[in-house]
Short mmCIF file of C-alpha atoms and ligand atoms in Angstrom, two decimals:
data_model
loop_
_atom_site.label_atom_id
_atom_site.label_comp_id
_atom_site.label_asym_id
_atom_site.label_seq_id
_atom_site.Cartn_x
_atom_site.Cartn_y
_atom_site.Cartn_z
CA MET G 1 70.55 86.61 91.36
CA LYS G 2 72.29 83.27 90.97
CA THR G 3 75.41 82.42 89.02
CA LEU G 4 76.65 78.92 88.37
CA ILE G 5 80.26 78.46 87.34
CA LYS G 6 80.60 74.96 86.00
CA SER G 7 83.28 72.45 85.01
CA ALA G 8 86.15 74.65 86.22
CA ARG G 9 89.40 73.82 87.93
CA ILE G 10 88.69 75.40 91.30
CA ILE G 11 91.80 76.41 93.21
CA ASP G 12 91.33 77.87 96.67
CA PRO G 13 94.47 77.75 98.82
CA SER G 14 92.48 78.91 101.88
CA GLN G 15 90.82 75.48 101.90
CA ASP G 16 93.60 73.55 100.16
CA ILE G 17 91.21 72.92 97.31
CA ASP G 18 92.32 72.03 93.80
CA LEU G 19 89.55 70.15 92.03
CA ILE G 20 87.34 70.11 88.96
CA GLY G 21 83.89 71.20 90.03
CA ASN G 22 80.99 73.61 90.04
CA ILE G 23 80.40 76.63 92.25
CA LEU G 24 77.06 78.25 92.92
CA ILE G 25 76.93 81.94 93.83
CA GLU G 26 73.77 83.23 95.42
CA ASN G 27 72.92 86.60 97.00
CA GLY G 28 76.49 87.75 96.71
CA THR G 29 78.06 84.82 98.51
CA VAL G 30 79.50 81.42 97.67
CA SER G 31 76.53 79.20 98.43
CA ALA G 32 77.50 75.67 97.42
CA TYR G 33 79.84 73.33 95.61
CA LEU G 34 77.64 71.16 93.39
CA SER G 35 78.48 67.73 92.06
CA ASP G 36 75.48 67.62 89.74
CA THR G 37 74.39 70.81 88.03
CA ALA G 38 71.61 69.54 85.75
CA LYS G 39 68.75 70.72 87.93
CA THR G 40 70.29 74.06 88.91
CA GLU G 41 71.09 74.93 85.31
CA LYS G 42 67.40 74.77 84.47
CA GLU G 43 66.39 77.28 87.13
CA ARG G 44 64.87 80.46 85.80
CA GLY G 45 67.09 83.54 85.66
CA ILE G 46 70.28 81.71 86.55
CA LYS G 47 73.47 82.81 84.82
CA VAL G 48 75.62 79.84 83.82
CA ILE G 49 79.30 80.25 83.03
CA ASP G 50 80.91 77.21 81.46
CA ALA G 51 84.51 77.51 82.66
CA LYS G 52 85.84 74.25 81.25
CA GLY G 53 89.62 74.43 80.84
CA ARG G 54 89.81 77.54 82.98
CA ILE G 55 90.75 78.28 86.59
CA VAL G 56 88.33 79.59 89.17
CA ALA G 57 89.98 81.17 92.20
CA PRO G 58 89.26 83.73 94.89
CA GLY G 59 89.49 87.21 93.34
CA PHE G 60 93.03 88.53 93.57
CA VAL G 61 93.96 90.93 96.35
CA ASP G 62 96.54 93.55 95.41
CA MET G 63 97.92 94.92 98.63
CA HIS G 64 99.98 97.65 96.97
CA VAL G 65 98.36 100.07 94.53
CA HIS G 66 98.35 103.81 93.96
CA LEU G 67 94.86 105.01 93.04
CA ARG G 68 95.95 108.68 92.99
CA GLU G 69 92.65 110.08 94.20
CA PRO G 70 92.31 112.61 95.78
CA GLY G 71 94.65 115.02 94.08
CA PHE G 72 96.19 113.31 91.07
CA GLU G 73 93.09 112.42 89.09
CA TYR G 74 94.93 113.09 85.82
CA LYS G 75 97.06 109.98 86.58
CA GLU G 76 94.24 107.71 87.81
CA THR G 77 90.95 107.86 89.66
CA ILE G 78 89.42 105.37 92.02
CA LYS G 79 86.97 104.57 89.22
CA THR G 80 89.60 103.90 86.53
CA GLY G 81 91.92 102.13 88.97
CA CYS G 82 89.09 99.79 89.95
CA GLU G 83 88.28 99.13 86.28
CA ALA G 84 91.92 98.26 85.62
CA ALA G 85 91.85 95.96 88.66
CA ALA G 86 88.74 94.15 87.43
CA ALA G 87 90.35 93.61 84.02
CA GLY G 88 93.39 92.17 85.79
CA GLY G 89 91.36 89.78 87.99
CA PHE G 90 91.80 91.80 91.18
CA THR G 91 88.71 92.13 93.36
CA SER G 92 90.33 93.95 96.29
CA LEU G 93 92.84 96.78 96.30
CA VAL G 94 94.84 98.16 99.18
CA CYS G 95 95.63 101.75 98.25
CA MET G 96 98.64 103.78 99.32
CA PRO G 97 98.30 107.13 101.06
CA ASN G 98 100.56 109.30 98.85
CA THR G 99 97.63 111.25 97.48
CA ASN G 100 97.04 115.00 97.74
CA PRO G 101 96.13 115.57 100.49
CA VAL G 102 97.99 112.62 101.96
CA ASN G 103 95.70 110.07 103.62
CA ASP G 104 96.90 110.95 107.11
CA ASN G 105 93.54 111.51 108.81
CA ALA G 106 90.05 110.01 108.95
CA SER G 107 88.42 112.54 106.63
CA VAL G 108 90.67 111.56 103.72
CA THR G 109 90.13 107.86 104.51
CA GLU G 110 86.36 108.43 104.52
CA TYR G 111 86.54 110.32 101.24
CA ILE G 112 88.39 107.42 99.58
CA LEU G 113 85.92 104.89 100.95
CA LEU G 114 82.95 106.97 99.83
CA LYS G 115 84.36 107.35 96.32
CA ALA G 116 85.11 103.63 96.21
CA ARG G 117 81.57 102.76 97.29
CA THR G 118 79.95 105.05 94.74
CA GLU G 119 82.31 104.76 91.77
CA GLY G 120 84.52 101.72 92.30
CA ILE G 121 83.64 98.30 90.94
CA VAL G 122 86.04 96.40 93.21
CA ASN G 123 86.70 96.58 96.96
CA VAL G 124 89.06 99.31 98.13
CA PHE G 125 90.89 99.17 101.46
CA PRO G 126 92.92 102.31 102.25
CA VAL G 127 96.23 102.40 104.05
CA GLY G 128 96.96 105.48 106.13
CA ALA G 129 100.19 107.42 106.45
CA VAL G 130 102.63 106.77 109.28
CA THR G 131 103.48 110.45 109.67
CA LYS G 132 101.61 113.70 109.07
CA GLY G 133 101.83 114.57 105.38
CA SER G 134 104.28 111.61 105.13
CA MET G 135 106.85 114.21 106.14
CA GLY G 136 108.54 111.78 108.52
CA SER G 137 108.47 113.78 111.73
CA SER G 138 105.25 113.41 113.73
CA LEU G 139 102.82 110.52 113.79
CA ALA G 140 99.61 110.82 111.76
CA GLU G 141 96.11 110.29 113.22
CA ILE G 142 96.62 106.54 113.21
CA GLY G 143 93.86 105.60 115.66
CA GLU G 144 91.26 107.68 113.83
CA MET G 145 92.30 106.26 110.48
CA PHE G 146 92.04 102.73 111.86
CA GLU G 147 88.52 103.51 113.11
CA ALA G 148 87.66 104.92 109.68
CA GLY G 149 88.78 101.73 107.94
CA CYS G 150 92.52 101.85 107.25
CA VAL G 151 94.06 98.38 107.15
CA GLY G 152 97.70 99.38 107.69
CA ILE G 153 100.04 102.35 107.78
CA THR G 154 102.90 103.38 105.52
CA ASP G 155 104.60 106.48 104.13
CA ASP G 156 105.06 104.55 100.87
CA GLY G 157 106.84 106.47 98.18
CA LEU G 158 109.03 107.62 101.03
CA PRO G 159 110.71 105.84 103.93
CA VAL G 160 110.27 106.81 107.57
CA MET G 161 113.87 107.92 107.95
CA ASN G 162 113.72 108.71 111.66
CA SER G 163 114.15 105.41 113.54
CA LYS G 164 112.54 106.77 116.68
CA VAL G 165 109.42 107.81 114.79
CA MET G 166 109.29 104.33 113.22
CA ARG G 167 109.65 102.75 116.64
CA HIS G 168 106.75 104.79 117.99
CA ALA G 169 104.60 103.94 114.97
CA MET G 170 105.24 100.25 115.56
CA GLU G 171 104.43 100.54 119.26
CA TYR G 172 101.27 102.44 118.43
CA VAL G 173 99.81 100.01 115.86
CA ARG G 174 100.17 97.02 118.13
CA ALA G 175 96.92 98.04 119.79
CA PHE G 176 95.11 97.82 116.46
CA GLY G 177 96.80 94.72 115.09
CA ILE G 178 97.46 96.30 111.70
CA PRO G 179 100.83 96.10 109.93
CA VAL G 180 103.37 98.84 109.42
CA ILE G 181 104.26 98.64 105.73
CA SER G 182 107.83 99.72 105.11
CA HIS G 183 109.04 101.44 101.98
CA ALA G 184 112.62 100.47 102.76
CA GLU G 185 114.96 103.07 101.37
CA ASP G 186 117.76 105.05 102.96
CA ARG G 187 117.32 108.38 101.22
CA ASN G 188 120.87 109.40 102.03
CA LEU G 189 122.21 106.34 100.22
CA SER G 190 119.82 106.56 97.27
CA GLY G 191 120.39 110.31 96.95
CA ASN G 192 119.31 111.49 93.53
CA GLY G 193 119.67 108.02 92.04
CA VAL G 194 117.35 107.09 89.20
CA MET G 195 118.20 103.42 88.56
CA ASN G 196 120.07 100.46 90.01
CA GLU G 197 123.70 101.24 90.87
CA GLY G 198 125.99 98.99 88.87
CA PHE G 199 127.59 98.29 85.55
CA ILE G 200 124.64 99.56 83.52
CA SER G 201 124.18 102.82 85.45
CA ASN G 202 127.89 103.50 84.90
CA ARG G 203 127.60 102.77 81.24
CA LEU G 204 124.55 104.99 80.81
CA GLY G 205 125.95 107.75 82.98
CA LEU G 206 122.90 107.69 85.23
CA ARG G 207 123.06 108.05 89.00
CA GLY G 208 122.60 104.73 90.79
CA ILE G 209 120.67 103.52 93.84
CA PRO G 210 122.70 100.80 95.62
CA ASN G 211 121.13 97.61 97.02
CA ALA G 212 122.33 98.76 100.42
CA SER G 213 119.89 101.66 100.32
CA GLU G 214 117.08 99.12 100.72
CA GLU G 215 118.87 96.60 102.90
CA VAL G 216 119.96 99.09 105.57
CA ILE G 217 116.32 99.98 106.25
CA VAL G 218 115.09 96.38 105.98
CA ALA G 219 117.63 95.48 108.67
CA ARG G 220 116.63 98.47 110.81
CA ASP G 221 112.92 97.75 110.55
CA ILE G 222 113.40 94.08 111.38
CA THR G 223 115.34 95.20 114.46
CA LEU G 224 112.51 97.55 115.43
CA ALA G 225 109.87 94.86 114.82
CA GLU G 226 111.81 92.59 117.16
CA LEU G 227 111.96 95.37 119.74
CA THR G 228 108.27 96.29 119.56
CA GLY G 229 106.57 93.03 118.56
CA ALA G 230 104.72 94.87 115.80
CA HIS G 231 103.81 93.28 112.48
CA LEU G 232 106.23 94.61 109.89
CA HIS G 233 105.48 94.19 106.20
CA ILE G 234 108.25 95.05 103.76
CA ALA G 235 106.90 96.45 100.49
CA HIS G 236 108.35 95.80 97.03
CA VAL G 237 111.46 93.79 97.97
CA SER G 238 114.03 94.24 95.20
CA THR G 239 117.39 92.89 96.37
CA ALA G 240 118.95 89.52 97.19
CA GLY G 241 120.19 90.91 100.49
CA SER G 242 116.67 91.94 101.57
CA VAL G 243 115.39 88.43 100.87
CA ARG G 244 118.19 86.96 103.00
CA LEU G 245 117.53 89.40 105.87
CA ILE G 246 113.79 88.63 105.86
CA ARG G 247 114.40 84.88 105.61
CA GLU G 248 116.67 85.00 108.64
CA ALA G 249 114.22 87.20 110.60
CA LYS G 250 111.36 84.79 109.90
CA ILE G 251 113.47 81.87 111.11
CA ARG G 252 114.04 83.81 114.34
CA GLY G 253 110.28 84.22 114.74
CA ILE G 254 110.03 87.96 114.11
CA ARG G 255 106.65 89.13 112.80
CA VAL G 256 107.72 90.12 109.33
CA THR G 257 106.05 89.54 105.98
CA CYS G 258 106.91 90.88 102.56
CA GLU G 259 105.85 91.31 98.98
CA VAL G 260 107.52 91.40 95.57
CA THR G 261 106.25 92.98 92.37
CA PRO G 262 106.06 91.23 89.00
CA HIS G 263 108.52 93.74 87.51
CA HIS G 264 111.11 92.95 90.17
CA PHE G 265 111.02 89.21 89.51
CA THR G 266 110.82 89.63 85.72
CA LEU G 267 113.13 92.44 84.57
CA THR G 268 116.79 93.24 85.06
CA ASP G 269 118.36 96.68 84.82
CA GLN G 270 119.04 95.91 81.16
CA ALA G 271 115.44 97.12 80.73
CA VAL G 272 116.64 100.72 81.00
CA LEU G 273 119.47 100.35 78.46
CA ASN G 274 117.44 102.34 75.95
CA TYR G 275 116.52 104.93 78.59
CA ASP G 276 112.95 103.61 78.71
CA THR G 277 111.33 105.73 81.41
CA ASN G 278 108.53 103.14 81.65
CA ALA G 279 111.07 100.92 83.39
CA LYS G 280 111.99 103.66 85.86
CA VAL G 281 110.63 102.54 89.18
CA ASN G 282 111.45 102.80 92.86
CA PRO G 283 112.97 100.57 94.14
CA PRO G 284 114.78 100.17 90.84
CA ILE G 285 114.86 97.07 88.69
CA ARG G 286 117.94 95.15 89.85
CA THR G 287 120.15 92.39 88.43
CA GLY G 288 119.92 88.71 87.54
CA LYS G 289 121.50 87.78 90.89
CA ASP G 290 118.75 89.64 92.75
CA ILE G 291 116.06 87.96 90.67
CA GLU G 292 117.55 84.55 91.46
CA GLU G 293 117.30 85.15 95.21
CA ILE G 294 113.82 86.67 94.88
CA ARG G 295 112.67 83.55 93.04
CA GLU G 296 114.24 81.42 95.75
CA GLY G 297 112.36 83.53 98.31
CA LEU G 298 109.09 83.01 96.47
CA LYS G 299 109.73 79.29 96.43
CA ASP G 300 110.73 78.83 100.07
CA GLY G 301 107.96 81.08 101.40
CA THR G 302 110.17 83.99 102.50
CA ILE G 303 108.15 86.14 100.11
CA ASP G 304 104.50 85.93 101.11
CA VAL G 305 102.81 88.09 98.54
CA ILE G 306 102.88 89.24 94.94
CA ALA G 307 101.64 92.85 94.71
CA THR G 308 101.79 95.06 91.64
CA ASP G 309 102.77 98.45 93.13
CA HIS G 310 100.49 99.80 90.41
CA ALA G 311 101.86 103.34 89.98
CA PRO G 312 100.13 105.08 87.08
CA HIS G 313 101.59 108.28 85.63
CA SER G 314 100.55 110.41 82.67
CA GLU G 315 102.15 110.02 79.26
CA ASP G 316 103.50 113.60 79.42
CA GLU G 317 105.24 113.00 82.74
CA LYS G 318 107.02 109.91 81.44
CA LYS G 319 107.96 111.41 78.06
CA VAL G 320 110.94 113.33 79.41
CA GLU G 321 114.64 112.67 80.08
CA PHE G 322 115.24 109.62 82.26
CA ASP G 323 116.48 111.78 85.14
CA LEU G 324 113.29 113.82 85.26
CA ALA G 325 110.62 111.12 84.81
CA PRO G 326 108.63 110.00 87.85
CA PHE G 327 109.13 106.49 89.25
CA GLY G 328 106.40 103.95 88.63
CA ILE G 329 104.90 101.17 86.51
CA SER G 330 101.22 100.66 85.71
CA GLY G 331 100.88 97.08 86.88
CA LEU G 332 97.31 95.94 87.42
CA GLU G 333 96.69 94.69 83.91
CA THR G 334 99.87 92.65 83.48
CA GLY G 335 100.17 91.26 87.03
CA LEU G 336 98.54 87.89 86.42
CA SER G 337 100.28 87.04 83.13
CA LEU G 338 103.71 88.00 84.47
CA SER G 339 103.06 85.96 87.61
CA LEU G 340 101.97 82.92 85.61
CA SER G 341 105.49 82.83 84.14
CA LEU G 342 106.63 81.66 87.58
CA VAL G 343 104.43 78.59 87.17
CA LYS G 344 105.63 77.97 83.63
CA GLU G 345 109.23 78.13 84.82
CA GLY G 346 108.56 75.70 87.68
CA ILE G 347 109.23 78.18 90.49
CA LEU G 348 105.73 78.00 91.97
CA SER G 349 102.81 75.64 91.50
CA LEU G 350 99.56 77.28 90.43
CA PRO G 351 98.02 76.89 93.93
CA GLU G 352 101.17 78.39 95.50
CA LEU G 353 100.96 81.36 93.14
CA ILE G 354 97.26 81.88 93.83
CA ARG G 355 97.93 81.78 97.58
CA LYS G 356 100.35 84.71 97.18
CA LEU G 357 97.70 86.62 95.23
CA THR G 358 94.75 85.90 97.51
CA PHE G 359 94.89 84.31 100.95
CA ASN G 360 98.28 85.65 102.07
CA PRO G 361 97.65 89.35 101.35
CA SER G 362 94.13 89.10 102.86
CA ARG G 363 95.60 87.70 106.04
CA ILE G 364 98.31 90.35 106.27
CA VAL G 365 95.87 93.27 106.04
CA ARG G 366 93.22 91.28 107.88
CA ILE G 367 90.43 91.59 105.39
CA ASN G 368 87.85 88.90 105.07
CA ARG G 369 88.64 88.03 101.45
CA GLY G 370 90.79 85.68 99.45
CA THR G 371 88.64 82.61 100.05
CA LEU G 372 85.88 80.67 98.34
CA LYS G 373 84.58 79.02 101.51
CA VAL G 374 80.83 78.47 101.57
CA GLY G 375 79.30 81.64 103.04
CA ALA G 376 82.21 83.88 101.97
CA VAL G 377 81.64 87.03 99.91
CA ALA G 378 81.68 85.88 96.27
CA ASP G 379 84.78 87.68 95.00
CA VAL G 380 85.89 85.39 92.21
CA VAL G 381 88.23 85.39 89.24
CA ILE G 382 88.00 83.08 86.24
CA PHE G 383 91.02 82.90 83.97
CA ASP G 384 92.58 80.90 81.20
CA PRO G 385 96.20 80.31 82.23
CA GLU G 386 97.33 79.22 78.77
CA LYS G 387 95.78 81.83 76.51
CA LEU G 388 98.48 83.72 74.64
CA ILE G 389 98.13 87.48 74.87
CA THR G 390 100.10 90.44 73.59
CA VAL G 391 100.35 93.29 76.08
CA ASP G 392 98.98 96.47 74.56
CA ARG G 393 99.40 99.33 77.01
CA MET G 394 97.15 101.57 74.95
CA LYS G 395 94.29 99.18 75.70
CA PHE G 396 94.76 99.40 79.47
CA ARG G 397 91.68 100.49 81.43
CA SER G 398 94.07 102.32 83.70
CA LYS G 399 94.86 105.90 82.80
CA GLY G 400 98.49 104.92 83.37
CA LYS G 401 99.90 103.53 80.13
CA ASN G 402 103.40 103.44 81.64
CA SER G 403 104.32 99.81 81.11
CA PRO G 404 107.71 98.40 80.07
CA PHE G 405 105.89 95.23 78.97
CA HIS G 406 104.21 96.72 75.91
CA GLY G 407 104.32 94.22 73.07
CA TRP G 408 105.34 91.29 75.29
CA LYS G 409 103.74 87.96 74.51
CA LEU G 410 102.57 86.29 77.70
CA ASN G 411 100.21 83.55 78.77
CA GLY G 412 97.09 84.09 80.84
CA GLU G 413 93.86 85.94 80.32
CA VAL G 414 91.13 86.89 82.78
CA THR G 415 87.70 86.06 81.41
CA HIS G 416 85.50 87.02 84.37
CA THR G 417 85.87 89.04 87.53
CA ILE G 418 83.09 88.82 90.08
CA VAL G 419 82.77 91.09 93.10
CA GLY G 420 80.15 90.34 95.74
CA GLY G 421 78.41 88.00 93.29
CA LYS G 422 78.23 90.65 90.55
CA ILE G 423 80.12 90.23 87.28
CA VAL G 424 82.18 93.42 87.00
CA TYR G 425 84.34 92.33 84.10
CA SER G 426 83.95 89.75 81.34
CA ARG G 427 85.39 89.20 77.92
O1 DOR M 501 107.92 103.50 91.59
C1 DOR M 501 107.27 103.95 92.53
N1 DOR M 501 106.18 104.72 92.33
N2 DOR M 501 107.65 103.66 93.77
C2 DOR M 501 107.10 104.23 94.85
O2 DOR M 501 107.50 103.94 95.94
C3 DOR M 501 106.03 105.25 94.67
C4 DOR M 501 105.33 105.06 93.39
C5 DOR M 501 104.45 106.23 93.04
O3 DOR M 501 103.70 106.72 93.88
O4 DOR M 501 104.48 106.64 91.86
#
């Protein structure tokens, strides 16, 4: 099976490519860049996609998603999560271990991979837990999970509160070269907080989570990464102080990378003024000052990756008082459009944005994706960056309709998602 994508603007940061051209996909891989397509187009059985005016890039890699399976299939399954990913232009997902059971041993990892192979239309790369049951006390079966295919470890959803346990985890993973992904939150400081601590939480009478709750653990984990030499990746950075700590650590040569979510660079805590539980997320949506520093961090390279932290929940769970609703935003199907706003506002160039959605996350979790080099697996996205869309959460492929962006008018629409040479989504 051959597919020719012609007349597209091809952007591949892994090769520093930004050109108008034609890509030929053959037997599941990128086989050639053609200058003249006339002859190829006439070949029998070839699928031709005229992508004039659109962008062709490596399929996006979302290094932070919750696929909920096993255990919470009413929120999402690997199948529906992958369908949502394909609709959002993501061809690879890195899934968090806070399932039931927790992915803290090889049998759970193997189950996820088997399900992904049989039911998933995009690539799935599991992350294992740091501690057994993500309970924070004793290390999980990290070596076995690595052998089974885990590309990192984290207790995401929860921090590893015990610094000694975190130190040992970092020492342990050095042998495997995979990152420790930190959900940076001091649970004692965040307490029973449900939103950002500040003027708005006071006004609403809701318990707040201070910026320091995140920054204390970012500082601790940077210190431990310096001590151990491990690769530390900070998940969902939400505060100005975290960006400054990571910037300084990078300057000092510490092995630290980090990600930000579209909701954290788009929304302020004003989003919860009407008690919208769809904007309840952990870490919480912060303030304009935090967004400013996050955008600076995106610009100067402190922030390596944009990841959605796709956290689907059921409608019933979110339709309760703000205090009781679970944290999380369904993010896979709005990730690209929200990110394209950064280009529109002059914060990132389109190639810089695509790098943070493709090459950078692939490198951090060491998967062989995020590139359109000749010979690479043909994971490709085609999108129209200008197309005006209206977010309709009820049309999400994801079971999680929990989006605070419902009704927003944004630019950017995925027209094709290709995984291993196969078109898995088109519109
Ligand atoms: O908002 C969040 N939802 N933050 C997390 O850390 C966990 C996630 C979830 O699993 O729902």
